[in-house]
Coordinates of C-alpha atoms and ligand atoms in Angstrom, one line a residue:
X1 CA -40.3 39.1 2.5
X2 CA -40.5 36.0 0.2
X3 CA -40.2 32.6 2.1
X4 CA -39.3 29.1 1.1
X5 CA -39.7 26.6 3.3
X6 CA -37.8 23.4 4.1
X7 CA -37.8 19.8 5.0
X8 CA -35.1 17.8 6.3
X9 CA -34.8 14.0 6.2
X10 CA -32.0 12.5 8.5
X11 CA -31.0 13.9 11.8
X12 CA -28.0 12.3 11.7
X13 CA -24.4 13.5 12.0
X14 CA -24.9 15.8 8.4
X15 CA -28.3 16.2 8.8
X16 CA -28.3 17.7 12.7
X17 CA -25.0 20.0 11.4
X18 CA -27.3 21.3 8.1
X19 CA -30.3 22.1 11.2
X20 CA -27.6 23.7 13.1
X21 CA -26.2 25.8 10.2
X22 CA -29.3 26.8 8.4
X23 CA -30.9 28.4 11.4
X24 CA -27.5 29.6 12.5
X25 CA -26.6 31.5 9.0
X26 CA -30.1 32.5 8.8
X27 CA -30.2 36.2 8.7
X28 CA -26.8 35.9 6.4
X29 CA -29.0 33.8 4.3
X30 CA -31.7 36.2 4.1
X31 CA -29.4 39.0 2.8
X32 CA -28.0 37.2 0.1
X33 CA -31.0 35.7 -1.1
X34 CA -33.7 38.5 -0.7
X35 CA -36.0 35.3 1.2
X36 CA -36.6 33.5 4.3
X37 CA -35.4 30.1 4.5
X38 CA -37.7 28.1 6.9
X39 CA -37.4 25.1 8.5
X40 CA -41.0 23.4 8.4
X41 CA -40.8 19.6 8.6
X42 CA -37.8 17.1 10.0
X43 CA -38.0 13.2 9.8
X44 CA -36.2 10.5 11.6
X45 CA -36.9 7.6 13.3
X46 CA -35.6 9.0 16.6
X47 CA -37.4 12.4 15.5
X48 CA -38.5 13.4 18.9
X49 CA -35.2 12.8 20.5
X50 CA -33.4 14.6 17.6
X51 CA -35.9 17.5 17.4
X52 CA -35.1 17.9 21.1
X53 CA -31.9 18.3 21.3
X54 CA -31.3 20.5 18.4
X55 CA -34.3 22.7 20.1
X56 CA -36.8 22.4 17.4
X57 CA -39.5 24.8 18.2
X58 CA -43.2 23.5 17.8
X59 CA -44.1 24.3 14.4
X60 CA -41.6 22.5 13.0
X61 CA -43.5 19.3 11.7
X62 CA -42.3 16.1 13.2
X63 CA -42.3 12.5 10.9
X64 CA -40.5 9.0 11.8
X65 CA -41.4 8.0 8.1
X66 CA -38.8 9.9 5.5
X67 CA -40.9 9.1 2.8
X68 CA -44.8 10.1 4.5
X69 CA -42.5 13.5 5.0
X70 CA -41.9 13.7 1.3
X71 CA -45.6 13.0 0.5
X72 CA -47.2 15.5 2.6
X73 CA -45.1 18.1 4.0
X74 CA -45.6 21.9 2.8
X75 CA -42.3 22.4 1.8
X76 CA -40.7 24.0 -1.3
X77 CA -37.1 22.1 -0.8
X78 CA -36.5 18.7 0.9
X79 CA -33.3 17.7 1.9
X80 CA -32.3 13.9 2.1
X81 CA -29.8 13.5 4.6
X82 CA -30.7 9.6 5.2
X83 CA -27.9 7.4 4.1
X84 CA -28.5 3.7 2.8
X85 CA -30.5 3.3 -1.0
X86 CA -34.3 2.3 -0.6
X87 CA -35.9 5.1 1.4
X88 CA -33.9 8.0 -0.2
X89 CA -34.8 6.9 -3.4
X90 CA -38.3 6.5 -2.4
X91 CA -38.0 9.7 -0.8
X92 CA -36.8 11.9 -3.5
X93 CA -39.1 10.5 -6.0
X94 CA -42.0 11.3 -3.7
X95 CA -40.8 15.1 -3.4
X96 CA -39.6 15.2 -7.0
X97 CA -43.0 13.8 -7.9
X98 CA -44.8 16.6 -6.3
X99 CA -42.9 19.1 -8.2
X100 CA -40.5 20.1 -5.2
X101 CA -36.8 20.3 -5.5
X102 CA -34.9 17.8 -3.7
X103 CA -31.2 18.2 -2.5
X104 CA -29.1 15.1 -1.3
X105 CA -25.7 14.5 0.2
X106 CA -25.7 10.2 -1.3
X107 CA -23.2 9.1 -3.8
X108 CA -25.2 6.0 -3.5
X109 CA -28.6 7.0 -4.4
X110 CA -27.3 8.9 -7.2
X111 CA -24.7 5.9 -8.8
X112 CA -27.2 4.0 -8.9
X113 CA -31.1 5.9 -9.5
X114 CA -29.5 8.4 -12.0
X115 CA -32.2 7.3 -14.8
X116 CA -35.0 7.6 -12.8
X117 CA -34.1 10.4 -11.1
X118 CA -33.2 12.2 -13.8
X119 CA -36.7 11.2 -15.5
X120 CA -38.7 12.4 -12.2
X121 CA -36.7 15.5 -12.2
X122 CA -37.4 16.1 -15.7
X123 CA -40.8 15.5 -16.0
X124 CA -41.9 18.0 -13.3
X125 CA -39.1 20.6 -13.8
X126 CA -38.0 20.5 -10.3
X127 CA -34.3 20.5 -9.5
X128 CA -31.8 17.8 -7.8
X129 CA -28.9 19.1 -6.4
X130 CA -26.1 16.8 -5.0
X131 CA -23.0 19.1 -4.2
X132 CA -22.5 17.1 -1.0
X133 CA -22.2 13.9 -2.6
X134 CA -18.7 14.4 -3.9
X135 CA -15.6 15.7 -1.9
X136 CA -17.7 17.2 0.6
X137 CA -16.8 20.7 1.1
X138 CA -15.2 20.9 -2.1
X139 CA -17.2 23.1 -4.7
X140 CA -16.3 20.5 -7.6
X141 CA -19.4 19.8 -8.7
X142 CA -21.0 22.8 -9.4
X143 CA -17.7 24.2 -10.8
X144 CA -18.0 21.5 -13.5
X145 CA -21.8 22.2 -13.9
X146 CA -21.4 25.9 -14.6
X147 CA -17.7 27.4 -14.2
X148 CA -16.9 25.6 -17.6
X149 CA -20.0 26.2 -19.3
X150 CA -18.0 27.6 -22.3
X151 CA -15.0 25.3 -21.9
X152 CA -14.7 21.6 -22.2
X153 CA -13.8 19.3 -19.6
X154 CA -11.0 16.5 -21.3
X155 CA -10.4 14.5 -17.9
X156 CA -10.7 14.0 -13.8
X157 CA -8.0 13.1 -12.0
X158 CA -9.3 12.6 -8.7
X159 CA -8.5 11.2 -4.5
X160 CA -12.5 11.0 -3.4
X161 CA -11.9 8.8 -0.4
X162 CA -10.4 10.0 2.5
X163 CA -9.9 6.8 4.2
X164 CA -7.9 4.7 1.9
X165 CA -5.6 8.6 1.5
X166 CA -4.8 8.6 4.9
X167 CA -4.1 4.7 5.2
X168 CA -1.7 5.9 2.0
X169 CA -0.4 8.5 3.6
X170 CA 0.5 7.3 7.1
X171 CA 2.0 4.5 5.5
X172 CA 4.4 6.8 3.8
X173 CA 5.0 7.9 6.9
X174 CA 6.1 4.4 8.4
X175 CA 2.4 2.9 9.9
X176 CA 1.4 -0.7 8.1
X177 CA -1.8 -0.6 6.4
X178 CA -3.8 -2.5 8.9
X179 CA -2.1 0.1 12.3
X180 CA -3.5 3.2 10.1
X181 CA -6.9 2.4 9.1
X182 CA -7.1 1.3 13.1
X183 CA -6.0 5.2 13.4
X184 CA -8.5 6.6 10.7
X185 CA -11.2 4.7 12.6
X186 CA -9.9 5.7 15.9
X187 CA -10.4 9.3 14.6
X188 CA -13.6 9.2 13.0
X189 CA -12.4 9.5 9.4
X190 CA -13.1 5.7 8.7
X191 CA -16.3 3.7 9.0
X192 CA -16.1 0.8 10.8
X193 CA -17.0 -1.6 8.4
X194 CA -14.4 0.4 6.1
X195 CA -14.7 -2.4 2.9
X196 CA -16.5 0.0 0.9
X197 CA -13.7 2.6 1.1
X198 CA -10.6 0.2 0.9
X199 CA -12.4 -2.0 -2.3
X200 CA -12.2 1.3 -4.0
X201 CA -16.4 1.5 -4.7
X202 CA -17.2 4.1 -2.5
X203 CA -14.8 5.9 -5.1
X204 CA -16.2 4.4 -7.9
X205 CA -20.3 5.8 -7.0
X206 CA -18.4 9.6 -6.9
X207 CA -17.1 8.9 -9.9
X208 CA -20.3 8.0 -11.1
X209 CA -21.6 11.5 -10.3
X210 CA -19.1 13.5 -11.5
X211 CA -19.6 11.8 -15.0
X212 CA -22.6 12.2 -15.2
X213 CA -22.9 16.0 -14.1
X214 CA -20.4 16.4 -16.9
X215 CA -22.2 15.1 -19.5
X216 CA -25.3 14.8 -18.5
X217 CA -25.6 10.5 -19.0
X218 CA -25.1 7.6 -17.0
X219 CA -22.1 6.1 -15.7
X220 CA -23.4 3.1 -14.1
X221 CA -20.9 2.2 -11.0
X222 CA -20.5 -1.1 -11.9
X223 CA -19.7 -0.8 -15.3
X224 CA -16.0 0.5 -15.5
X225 CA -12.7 -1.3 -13.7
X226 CA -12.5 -0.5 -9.9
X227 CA -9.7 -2.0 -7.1
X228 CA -9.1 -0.9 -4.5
X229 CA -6.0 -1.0 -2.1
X230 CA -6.9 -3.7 -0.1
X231 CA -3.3 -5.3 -1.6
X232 CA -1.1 -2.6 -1.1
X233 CA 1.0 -3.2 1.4
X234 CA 3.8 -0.6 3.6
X235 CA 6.6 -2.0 1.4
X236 CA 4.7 -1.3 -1.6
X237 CA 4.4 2.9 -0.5
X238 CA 8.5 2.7 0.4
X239 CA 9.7 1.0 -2.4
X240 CA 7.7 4.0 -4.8
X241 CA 8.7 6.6 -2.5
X242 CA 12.7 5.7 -1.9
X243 CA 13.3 4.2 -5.5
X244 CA 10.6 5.3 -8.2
X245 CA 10.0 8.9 -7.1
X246 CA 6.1 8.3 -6.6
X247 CA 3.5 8.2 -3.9
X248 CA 0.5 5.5 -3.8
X249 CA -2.6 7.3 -4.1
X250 CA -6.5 5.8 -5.0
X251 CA -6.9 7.7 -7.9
X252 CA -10.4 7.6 -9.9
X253 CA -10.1 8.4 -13.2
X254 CA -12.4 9.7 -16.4
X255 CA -11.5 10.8 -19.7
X256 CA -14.0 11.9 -21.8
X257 CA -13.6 11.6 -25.7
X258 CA -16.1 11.5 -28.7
X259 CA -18.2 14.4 -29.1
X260 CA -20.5 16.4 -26.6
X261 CA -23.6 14.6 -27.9
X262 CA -22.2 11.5 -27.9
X263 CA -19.7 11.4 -25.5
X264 CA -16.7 8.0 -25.1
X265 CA -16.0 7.6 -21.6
X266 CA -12.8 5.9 -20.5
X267 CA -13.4 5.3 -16.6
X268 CA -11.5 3.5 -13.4
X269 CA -10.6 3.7 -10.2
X270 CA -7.4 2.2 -9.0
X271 CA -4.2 2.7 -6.9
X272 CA -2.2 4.2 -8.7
X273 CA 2.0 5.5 -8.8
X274 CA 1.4 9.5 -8.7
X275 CA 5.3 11.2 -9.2
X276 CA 6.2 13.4 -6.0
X277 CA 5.6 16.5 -7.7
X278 CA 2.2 15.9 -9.0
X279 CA -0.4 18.0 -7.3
X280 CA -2.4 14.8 -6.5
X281 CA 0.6 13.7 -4.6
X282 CA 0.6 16.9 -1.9
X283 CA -3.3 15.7 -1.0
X284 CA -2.5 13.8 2.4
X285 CA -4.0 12.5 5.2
X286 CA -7.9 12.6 5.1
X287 CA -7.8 15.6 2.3
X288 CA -9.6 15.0 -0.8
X289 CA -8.1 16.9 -4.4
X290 CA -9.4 16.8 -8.1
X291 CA -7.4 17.7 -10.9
X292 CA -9.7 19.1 -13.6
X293 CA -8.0 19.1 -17.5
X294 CA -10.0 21.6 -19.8
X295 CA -9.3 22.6 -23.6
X296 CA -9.2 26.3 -22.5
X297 CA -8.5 27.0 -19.2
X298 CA -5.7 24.2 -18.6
X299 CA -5.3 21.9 -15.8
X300 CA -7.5 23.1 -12.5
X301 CA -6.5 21.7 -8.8
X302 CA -9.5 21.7 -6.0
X303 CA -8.4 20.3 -2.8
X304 CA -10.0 20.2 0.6
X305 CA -11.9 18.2 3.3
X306 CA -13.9 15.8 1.3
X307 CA -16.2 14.3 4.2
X308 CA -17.0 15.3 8.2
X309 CA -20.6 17.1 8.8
X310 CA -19.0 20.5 8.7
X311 CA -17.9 20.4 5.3
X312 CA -20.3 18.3 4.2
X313 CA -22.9 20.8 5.7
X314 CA -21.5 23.6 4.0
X315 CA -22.1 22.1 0.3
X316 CA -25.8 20.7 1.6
X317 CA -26.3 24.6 2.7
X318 CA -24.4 25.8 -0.7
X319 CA -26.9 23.6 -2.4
X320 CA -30.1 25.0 -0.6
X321 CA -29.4 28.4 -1.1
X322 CA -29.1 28.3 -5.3
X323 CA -31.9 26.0 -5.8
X324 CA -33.4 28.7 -3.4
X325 CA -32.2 31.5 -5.9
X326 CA -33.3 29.7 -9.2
X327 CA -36.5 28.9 -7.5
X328 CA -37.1 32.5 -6.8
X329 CA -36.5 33.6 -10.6
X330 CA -32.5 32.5 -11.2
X331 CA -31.4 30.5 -13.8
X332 CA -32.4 26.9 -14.0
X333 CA -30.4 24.9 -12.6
X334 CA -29.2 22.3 -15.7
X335 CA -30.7 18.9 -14.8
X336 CA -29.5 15.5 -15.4
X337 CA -30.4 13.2 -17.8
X338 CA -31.1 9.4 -18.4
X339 CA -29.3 8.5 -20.8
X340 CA -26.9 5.8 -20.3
X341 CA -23.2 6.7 -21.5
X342 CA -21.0 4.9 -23.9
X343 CA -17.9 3.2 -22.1
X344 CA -14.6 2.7 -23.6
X345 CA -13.4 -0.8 -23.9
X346 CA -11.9 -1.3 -19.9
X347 CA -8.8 -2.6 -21.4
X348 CA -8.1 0.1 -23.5
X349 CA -6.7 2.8 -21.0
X350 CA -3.3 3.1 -21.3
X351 CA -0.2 3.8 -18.3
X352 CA 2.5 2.4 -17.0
X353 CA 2.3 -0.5 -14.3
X354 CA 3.6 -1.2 -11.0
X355 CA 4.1 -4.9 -10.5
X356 CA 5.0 -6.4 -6.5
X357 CA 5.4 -10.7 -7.2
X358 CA 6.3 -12.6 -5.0
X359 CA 9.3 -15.2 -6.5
X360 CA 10.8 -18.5 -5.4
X361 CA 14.5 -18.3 -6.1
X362 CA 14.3 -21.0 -8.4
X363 CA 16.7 -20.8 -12.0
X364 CA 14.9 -19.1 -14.6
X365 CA 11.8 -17.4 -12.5
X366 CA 12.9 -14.0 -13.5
X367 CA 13.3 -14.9 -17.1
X368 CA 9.3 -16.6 -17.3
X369 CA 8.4 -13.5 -15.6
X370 CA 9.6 -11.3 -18.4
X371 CA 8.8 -13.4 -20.9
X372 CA 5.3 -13.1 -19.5
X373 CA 5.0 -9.8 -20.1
X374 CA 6.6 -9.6 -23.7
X375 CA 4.4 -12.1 -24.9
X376 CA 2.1 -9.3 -24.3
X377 CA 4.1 -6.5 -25.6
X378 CA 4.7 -5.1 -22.5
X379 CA 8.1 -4.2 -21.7
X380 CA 9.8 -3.5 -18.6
X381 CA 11.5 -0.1 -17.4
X382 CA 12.8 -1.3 -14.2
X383 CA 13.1 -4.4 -12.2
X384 CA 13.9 -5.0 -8.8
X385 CA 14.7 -8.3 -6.8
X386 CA 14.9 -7.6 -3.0
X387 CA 17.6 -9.9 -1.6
X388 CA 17.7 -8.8 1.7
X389 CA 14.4 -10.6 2.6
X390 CA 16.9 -13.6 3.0
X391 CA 13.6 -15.9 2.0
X392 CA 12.6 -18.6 0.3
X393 CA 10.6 -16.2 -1.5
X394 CA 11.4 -12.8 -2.4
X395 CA 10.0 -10.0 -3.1
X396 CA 10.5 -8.9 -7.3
X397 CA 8.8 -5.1 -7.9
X398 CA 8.8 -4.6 -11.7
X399 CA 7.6 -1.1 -13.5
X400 CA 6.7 -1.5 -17.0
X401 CA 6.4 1.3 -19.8
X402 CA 3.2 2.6 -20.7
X403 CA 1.0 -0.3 -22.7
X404 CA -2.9 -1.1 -23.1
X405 CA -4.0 -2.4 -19.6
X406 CA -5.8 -5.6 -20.8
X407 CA -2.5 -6.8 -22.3
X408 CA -1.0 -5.8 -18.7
X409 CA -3.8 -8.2 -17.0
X410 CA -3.5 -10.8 -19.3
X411 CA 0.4 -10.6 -18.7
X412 CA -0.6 -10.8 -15.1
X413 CA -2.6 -13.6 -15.0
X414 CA 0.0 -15.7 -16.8
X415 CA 3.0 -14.3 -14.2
X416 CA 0.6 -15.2 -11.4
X417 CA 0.3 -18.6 -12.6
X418 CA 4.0 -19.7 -13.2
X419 CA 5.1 -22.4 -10.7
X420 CA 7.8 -19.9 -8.9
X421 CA 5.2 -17.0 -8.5
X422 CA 2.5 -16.8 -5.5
X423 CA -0.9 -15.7 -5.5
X424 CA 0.1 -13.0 -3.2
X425 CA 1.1 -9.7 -5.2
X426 CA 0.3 -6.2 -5.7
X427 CA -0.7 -4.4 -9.3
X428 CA -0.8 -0.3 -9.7
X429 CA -1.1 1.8 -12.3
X430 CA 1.6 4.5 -12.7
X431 CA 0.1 8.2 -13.6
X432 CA 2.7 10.5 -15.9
Ligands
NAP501 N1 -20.6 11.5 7.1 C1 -19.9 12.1 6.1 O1 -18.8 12.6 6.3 C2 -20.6 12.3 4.8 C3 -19.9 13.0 3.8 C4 -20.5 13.2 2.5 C5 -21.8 12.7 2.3 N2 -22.4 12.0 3.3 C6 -23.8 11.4 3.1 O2 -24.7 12.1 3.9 C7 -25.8 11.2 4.2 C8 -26.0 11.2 5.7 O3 -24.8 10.8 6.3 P1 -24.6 10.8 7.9 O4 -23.2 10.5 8.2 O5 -25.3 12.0 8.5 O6 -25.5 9.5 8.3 P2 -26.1 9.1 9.8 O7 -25.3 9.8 10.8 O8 -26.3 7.6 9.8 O9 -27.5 9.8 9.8 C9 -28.7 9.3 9.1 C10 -29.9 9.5 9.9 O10 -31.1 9.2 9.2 C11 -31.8 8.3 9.9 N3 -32.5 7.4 9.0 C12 -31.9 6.6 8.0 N4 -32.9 5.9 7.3 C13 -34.1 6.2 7.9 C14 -35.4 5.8 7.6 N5 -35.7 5.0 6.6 N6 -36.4 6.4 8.3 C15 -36.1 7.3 9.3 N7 -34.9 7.7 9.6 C16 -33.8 7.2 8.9 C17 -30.8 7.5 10.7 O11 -31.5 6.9 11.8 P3 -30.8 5.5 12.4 O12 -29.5 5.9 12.9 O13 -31.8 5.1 13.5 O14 -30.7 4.6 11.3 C18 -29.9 8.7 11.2 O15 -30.4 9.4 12.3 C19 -25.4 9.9 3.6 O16 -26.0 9.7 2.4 C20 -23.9 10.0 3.4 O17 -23.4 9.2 2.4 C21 -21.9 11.8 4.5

């Protein structure tokens, strides 16, 4: 019997689960692939205490240093399960370096080394597979690498942050913002520093991946419009739901134009005004969902867990085993490559807008508002001045037809600077 050995950096909460799994599925494993899958080698820097309580035996090969691991161990696959930027780049370029196939679970690592993993990966023919990285248990990426191999993908629609859904969702269900991320956290689904989730970035790096599995460049993270939710407030998700028909989601977006050699991306992530019966609008709570447009096969749904160690496990295992199967003869696994990729002009997407102001009652406020947005050529489908507030101030939410959105920003900045209008506001896009 053939045998493949592996290495596994980061006992952590994915890591200890990917321990746990392999040596649990182990004979299933065996079966399928026609080979042993062996754990040799595990690094952390509380490696004893980890290796204990997972009941390593003896042989497997103990290192505090990730990267030392990488270097020297006698392994065929290494699995980065570390978290954070420095060490797992340094990590899989070591392993990558030496030939040996690396698989990773970090959205991070991959937004933002693409190039030079790509280039290590390259030069030495050894594979990188990141199914983890992106809707956790979700088989989305290696559905775009391969299930649409003789298709062409047109555009993602995607939720890839669990938090900021189930903020969205409980406040749909009557929670303020600020009582349901305390409930996420409370239940494990949110981080407690949670700004990369609510800032919309942590959506922006997935996106990143998922661009550049599709066409094999470089989306760098920071290079397209991302915002978050951080301004969307309870109201906001009521007044969509009762009077516009449409749920808040954080939807990341790509559409892909120009040819397959020399592909135009147009990129974002943003909240956005989903109608109620979009698919994007049943994912809820922590779920994660990706709406897949091809030119032959149509529009595609997946939808599932998209973080916690068992699902998350699951696509590090998924991973193991077909880099295991090309390594013992199967097809090459495509690889990614350096090249960075041509963005569209970030104004240039065009949707419909979701505008919450917030408007002294003075004479003519309304009328400078609108006159805002013609100036622009934007022009407004509905508009909606909430008395009932009683206030000084009161909330306005406006909805606009579908126009380029760097003529809605510049509209925006000029509203937010009229005398009548405070800083305080909310700005979505509106899907459909
Ligand atoms: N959690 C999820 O639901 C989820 C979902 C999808 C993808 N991922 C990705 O999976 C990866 C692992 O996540 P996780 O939640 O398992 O993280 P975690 O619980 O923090 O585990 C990481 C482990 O690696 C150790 N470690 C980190 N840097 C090290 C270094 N330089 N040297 C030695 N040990 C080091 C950490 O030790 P210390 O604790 O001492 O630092 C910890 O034991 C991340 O890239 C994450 O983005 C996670």
């Amino acid at each position: 019997m053939k045998k493949l050995a592996v290495a596994v950096a980061g006992l952590g909460m994915i890591g200890r689960e990917t321990v746990r799994l392999l040596r649990k599925r182990r004979a299933e494993l065996r079966e399928r692939l026609g080979a042993e899958l062996t754990l040799v080698a595990v690094a952390d820097r509380q490696v004893g205490r980890e290796a204990r309580a997972l009941s390593l035996p003896g042989r497997v090969v103990r290192y505090a240093d990730p990267v030392a691991m990488a270097r020297s161990a006698d392994a065929d696959l290494f699995v980065e399960l570390l978290g954070g930027f420095d060490a797992p780049r340094r990590f899989a370029l070591e392993a990558l370096g030496r030939g040996r196939s690396v698989v990773t679970a970090n959205k991070r690592l991959l937004a933002y080394a693409w190039p030079q993993l790509a280039r290590a990966a390259r030069a030495s023919g050894a594979s990188l597979a990141f199914e983890g990285s992106v809707a956790g248990g979700i088989p989305v990426l290696r559905a775009l690498e391969l299930s649409f191999s003789g298709d062409r993908v047109l555009s993602l629609d995607g939720i890839l942050n669990g938090t900021t859904n189930y903020i969205l969702t409980r406040c749909e269900e009557g929670l303020t913002a600020a009582a349901a991320l305390r409930e996420a956290q409370e239940k494990g689904f949110a981080e407690k520093d949670s700004a990369l989730d609510l800032s919309g970035r942590d959506a922006a790096q997935k996106l990143s991946v998922l661009a550049g599995l599709v066409t094999g460049g470089w989306l760098k993270p920071d290079s397209f419009p991302v915002a978050g939710i951080e301004s969307v407030e309870s109201r906001d998700v009521a007044y969509a739901r009762q009077r516009l028909g449409k749920a808040v989601r954080l939807v990341a977006r790509l559409r892909f134009a120009g040819s397959a050699a020399a592909p135009l991306v147009e990129a974002g992530v943003s909240a956005t005004l989903v109608p109620l019966d979009h698919p994007l609008a049943a994912a809820r709570r922590q779920y994660n969902a990706l709406l897949v447009r091809t030119a032959s096969a149509g529009d595609l749904m997946f939808y599932g867990q998209g973080a916690g160690a068992g699902p998350t496990a699951s696509a590090v295992l998924a991973d193991l085993f077909v880099t295991a199967r090309d390594l013992l003869g199967g097809l090459p696994a495509p690889r990614p490559g350096p090249r960075p990729l041509q963005l569209a002009p970030p104004g240039s997407a065009v949707s419909g807008f979701y505008l919450r102001l917030e408007v002294i009652d003075l004479p003519g406020a309304l009328a400078r508002i609108a006159g805002a947005l013609g100036r622009e050529g934007v022009s407004i489908a509905s508009i909606h001045q909430d008395l009932a507030a009683g206030a000084r101030a009161v909330p306005v939410m406006i909805t606009t037809h579908p126009a380029p959105r760097g003529r809605f920003e510049l509209a925006r900045r000029r509203i937010l600077g009229l005398a009548a209008v405070s800083k305080r506001h909310c700005a979505m896009r509106i899907l459909g």
